[in-house]
Amino acid sequence: MTRIRTCPGGNFATGKSVCEIDYDKIKALVLTKHGVKLSYDSLEAIRTACHADVPNRAYGFPTIINWEPNGGEAQTSQVGYGPNAYNGMSARNDALTLDRYRHYLRAQILRNVEEVFDMYLIDLKNNLYGLNDGTDTLAGVPVTIYPSGNDHPGASDKASLVVNVVYQDVEEYIMNLDVVPLGFNALSAVYGLMPVTLEKVGSTGNNYKVVEFYGKGDATAKYGALIAENVSDVITGASAATYDSTNNYITLTLATGADAPVLKKASVLATAGIYGIEPYSAT
């Protein structure tokens, strides 16, 4: 025989596990740049990924309070007088509602609507969902994102922010979806970063506050003591610091020749236990 054609088909595994997965409500969304895998072998690995330098950073969206799938249904069509036949899956996008409305986060989502991300989901039982790509590490689900929700409370609705994720290949998602039960509190490791600035206060001295770039919230009370304790590691241009909890500011001793103190990047801050912030950059 000179030619043997391989026919479609294969194993049809319909058994059930002796160790069933305990699925639960989705509580966190994590995105990575397309092709970048999330490190998840420990709580520290996920937290480190959320503070890593771009493009290897994981972008966390805690806390999800509702997950609603839309679409992703099997479609059938009939040709002539033949039977209905499978004709692909309908487009799917899921709506993930965050715990509260944040105008700056909605703006950031809108700025990134053209980019393809890889999506991971974490549920209340610390199960991590992604795609089985044949390796030992889950891959993310390719998606694009866009925002929706209400800016302000209405007569019957609270203000809300929804991250909508659009699946790039629904069939791939369904056929390769996999889950890894994590043996730690993964939700506590998921961070999104808030850009901050160091702003000088008072007409004399070197007193500074940590100020959120969006909305100008004063974050000094949360981070001031940690920054003062690790000043030489986390601030460029300062050699010593004290935190005044009464007046809620950091007093810096500027390094010789330093022009202005600047917080170091998020990956450096995280090594000092300073999580959830990064220095603001206009670029």
PDB file of N, CA, C and O in Angstrom, residues 18-45:
ATOM      1  N   VAL A  18     -11.382  10.092  40.640  1.00  0.00           N
ATOM      2  CA  VAL A  18     -11.544   9.621  42.019  1.00  0.00           C
ATOM      3  C   VAL A  18     -11.184  10.734  42.997  1.00  0.00           C
ATOM      4  O   VAL A  18     -11.297  10.575  44.208  1.00  0.00           O
ATOM      5  N   CYS A  19     -10.743  11.871  42.457  1.00  0.00           N
ATOM      6  CA  CYS A  19     -10.362  13.020  43.290  1.00  0.00           C
ATOM      7  C   CYS A  19     -10.912  14.272  42.618  1.00  0.00           C
ATOM      8  O   CYS A  19     -10.184  15.067  42.037  1.00  0.00           O
ATOM      9  N   GLU A  20     -12.234  14.428  42.685  1.00  0.00           N
ATOM     10  CA  GLU A  20     -12.904  15.507  41.967  1.00  0.00           C
ATOM     11  C   GLU A  20     -12.435  16.888  42.430  1.00  0.00           C
ATOM     12  O   GLU A  20     -12.153  17.107  43.611  1.00  0.00           O
ATOM     13  N   ILE A  21     -12.377  17.815  41.484  1.00  0.00           N
ATOM     14  CA  ILE A  21     -12.007  19.197  41.795  1.00  0.00           C
ATOM     15  C   ILE A  21     -13.193  19.916  42.419  1.00  0.00           C
ATOM     16  O   ILE A  21     -14.335  19.789  41.955  1.00  0.00           O
ATOM     17  N   ASP A  22     -12.934  20.656  43.475  1.00  0.00           N
ATOM     18  CA  ASP A  22     -13.987  21.388  44.178  1.00  0.00           C
ATOM     19  C   ASP A  22     -14.057  22.805  43.619  1.00  0.00           C
ATOM     20  O   ASP A  22     -13.425  23.720  44.116  1.00  0.00           O
ATOM     21  N   TYR A  23     -14.824  22.976  42.546  1.00  0.00           N
ATOM     22  CA  TYR A  23     -14.942  24.285  41.887  1.00  0.00           C
ATOM     23  C   TYR A  23     -15.696  25.266  42.787  1.00  0.00           C
ATOM     24  O   TYR A  23     -16.562  24.881  43.558  1.00  0.00           O
ATOM     25  N   ASP A  24     -15.356  26.553  42.652  1.00  0.00           N
ATOM     26  CA  ASP A  24     -16.067  27.554  43.439  1.00  0.00           C
ATOM     27  C   ASP A  24     -16.131  28.871  42.680  1.00  0.00           C
ATOM     28  O   ASP A  24     -15.680  28.964  41.529  1.00  0.00           O
ATOM     29  N   LYS A  25     -16.664  29.887  43.313  1.00  0.00           N
ATOM     30  CA  LYS A  25     -16.878  31.191  42.679  1.00  0.00           C
ATOM     31  C   LYS A  25     -15.539  31.856  42.337  1.00  0.00           C
ATOM     32  O   LYS A  25     -14.594  31.818  43.127  1.00  0.00           O
ATOM     33  N   ILE A  26     -15.495  32.501  41.170  1.00  0.00           N
ATOM     34  CA  ILE A  26     -14.298  33.224  40.753  1.00  0.00           C
ATOM     35  C   ILE A  26     -14.120  34.473  41.615  1.00  0.00           C
ATOM     36  O   ILE A  26     -15.053  35.259  41.792  1.00  0.00           O
ATOM     37  N   LYS A  27     -12.902  34.665  42.148  1.00  0.00           N
ATOM     38  CA  LYS A  27     -12.629  35.801  43.032  1.00  0.00           C
ATOM     39  C   LYS A  27     -11.507  36.711  42.538  1.00  0.00           C
ATOM     40  O   LYS A  27     -11.371  37.836  43.006  1.00  0.00           O
ATOM     41  N   ALA A  28     -10.664  36.234  41.621  1.00  0.00           N
ATOM     42  CA  ALA A  28      -9.571  37.076  41.129  1.00  0.00           C
ATOM     43  C   ALA A  28      -9.308  36.787  39.656  1.00  0.00           C
ATOM     44  O   ALA A  28      -9.403  35.648  39.196  1.00  0.00           O
ATOM     45  N   LEU A  29      -8.982  37.836  38.934  1.00  0.00           N
ATOM     46  CA  LEU A  29      -8.574  37.775  37.537  1.00  0.00           C
ATOM     47  C   LEU A  29      -7.112  38.206  37.466  1.00  0.00           C
ATOM     48  O   LEU A  29      -6.727  39.206  38.080  1.00  0.00           O
ATOM     49  N   VAL A  30      -6.300  37.444  36.754  1.00  0.00           N
ATOM     50  CA  VAL A  30      -4.895  37.798  36.556  1.00  0.00           C
ATOM     51  C   VAL A  30      -4.600  37.751  35.058  1.00  0.00           C
ATOM     52  O   VAL A  30      -4.917  36.762  34.382  1.00  0.00           O
ATOM     53  N   LEU A  31      -4.009  38.830  34.542  1.00  0.00           N
ATOM     54  CA  LEU A  31      -3.625  38.896  33.139  1.00  0.00           C
ATOM     55  C   LEU A  31      -2.109  38.962  33.016  1.00  0.00           C
ATOM     56  O   LEU A  31      -1.434  39.557  33.861  1.00  0.00           O
ATOM     57  N   THR A  32      -1.583  38.348  31.971  1.00  0.00           N
ATOM     58  CA  THR A  32      -0.185  38.521  31.613  1.00  0.00           C
ATOM     59  C   THR A  32      -0.118  38.913  30.144  1.00  0.00           C
ATOM     60  O   THR A  32      -1.089  38.745  29.397  1.00  0.00           O
ATOM     61  N   LYS A  33       1.011  39.477  29.734  1.00  0.00           N
ATOM     62  CA  LYS A  33       1.210  39.722  28.311  1.00  0.00           C
ATOM     63  C   LYS A  33       1.103  38.397  27.573  1.00  0.00           C
ATOM     64  O   LYS A  33       1.509  37.354  28.075  1.00  0.00           O
ATOM     65  N   HIS A  34       0.546  38.427  26.372  1.00  0.00           N
ATOM     66  CA  HIS A  34       0.346  37.195  25.619  1.00  0.00           C
ATOM     67  C   HIS A  34       1.670  36.456  25.450  1.00  0.00           C
ATOM     68  O   HIS A  34       2.671  37.028  24.997  1.00  0.00           O
ATOM     69  N   GLY A  35       1.671  35.181  25.846  1.00  0.00           N
ATOM     70  CA  GLY A  35       2.870  34.363  25.746  1.00  0.00           C
ATOM     71  C   GLY A  35       3.688  34.305  27.013  1.00  0.00           C
ATOM     72  O   GLY A  35       4.623  33.503  27.106  1.00  0.00           O
ATOM     73  N   VAL A  36       3.350  35.138  28.005  1.00  0.00           N
ATOM     74  CA  VAL A  36       4.061  35.124  29.283  1.00  0.00           C
ATOM     75  C   VAL A  36       3.278  34.277  30.273  1.00  0.00           C
ATOM     76  O   VAL A  36       2.116  34.558  30.561  1.00  0.00           O
ATOM     77  N   LYS A  37       3.900  33.232  30.792  1.00  0.00           N
ATOM     78  CA  LYS A  37       3.217  32.354  31.731  1.00  0.00           C
ATOM     79  C   LYS A  37       3.316  32.886  33.157  1.00  0.00           C
ATOM     80  O   LYS A  37       4.331  33.465  33.555  1.00  0.00           O
ATOM     81  N   LEU A  38       2.259  32.664  33.915  1.00  0.00           N
ATOM     82  CA  LEU A  38       2.227  33.053  35.318  1.00  0.00           C
ATOM     83  C   LEU A  38       2.984  32.028  36.160  1.00  0.00           C
ATOM     84  O   LEU A  38       2.777  30.821  36.011  1.00  0.00           O
ATOM     85  N   SER A  39       3.853  32.514  37.053  1.00  0.00           N
ATOM     86  CA  SER A  39       4.499  31.634  38.038  1.00  0.00           C
ATOM     87  C   SER A  39       3.568  31.495  39.231  1.00  0.00           C
ATOM     88  O   SER A  39       3.157  32.501  39.815  1.00  0.00           O
ATOM     89  N   TYR A  40       3.232  30.266  39.613  1.00  0.00           N
ATOM     90  CA  TYR A  40       2.216  30.076  40.658  1.00  0.00           C
ATOM     91  C   TYR A  40       2.550  28.950  41.622  1.00  0.00           C
ATOM     92  O   TYR A  40       1.675  28.438  42.310  1.00  0.00           O
ATOM     93  N   ASP A  41       3.829  28.571  41.710  1.00  0.00           N
ATOM     94  CA  ASP A  41       4.173  27.443  42.580  1.00  0.00           C
ATOM     95  C   ASP A  41       4.191  27.804  44.054  1.00  0.00           C
ATOM     96  O   ASP A  41       4.319  26.936  44.915  1.00  0.00           O
ATOM     97  N   SER A  42       4.053  29.094  44.375  1.00  0.00           N
ATOM     98  CA  SER A  42       3.976  29.525  45.772  1.00  0.00           C
ATOM     99  C   SER A  42       3.285  30.873  45.831  1.00  0.00           C
ATOM    100  O   SER A  42       3.142  31.574  44.818  1.00  0.00           O
ATOM    101  N   LEU A  43       2.849  31.253  47.034  1.00  0.00           N
ATOM    102  CA  LEU A  43       2.264  32.574  47.235  1.00  0.00           C
ATOM    103  C   LEU A  43       3.249  33.648  46.821  1.00  0.00           C
ATOM    104  O   LEU A  43       2.892  34.630  46.156  1.00  0.00           O
ATOM    105  N   GLU A  44       4.516  33.470  47.204  1.00  0.00           N
ATOM    106  CA  GLU A  44       5.548  34.453  46.893  1.00  0.00           C
ATOM    107  C   GLU A  44       5.757  34.582  45.384  1.00  0.00           C
ATOM    108  O   GLU A  44       6.034  35.677  44.884  1.00  0.00           O
ATOM    109  N   ALA A  45       5.615  33.468  44.657  1.00  0.00           N
ATOM    110  CA  ALA A  45       5.808  33.505  43.207  1.00  0.00           C
ATOM    111  C   ALA A  45       4.743  34.359  42.530  1.00  0.00           C
ATOM    112  O   ALA A  45       5.049  35.154  41.632  1.00  0.00           O
TER     113      ALA A  45
END
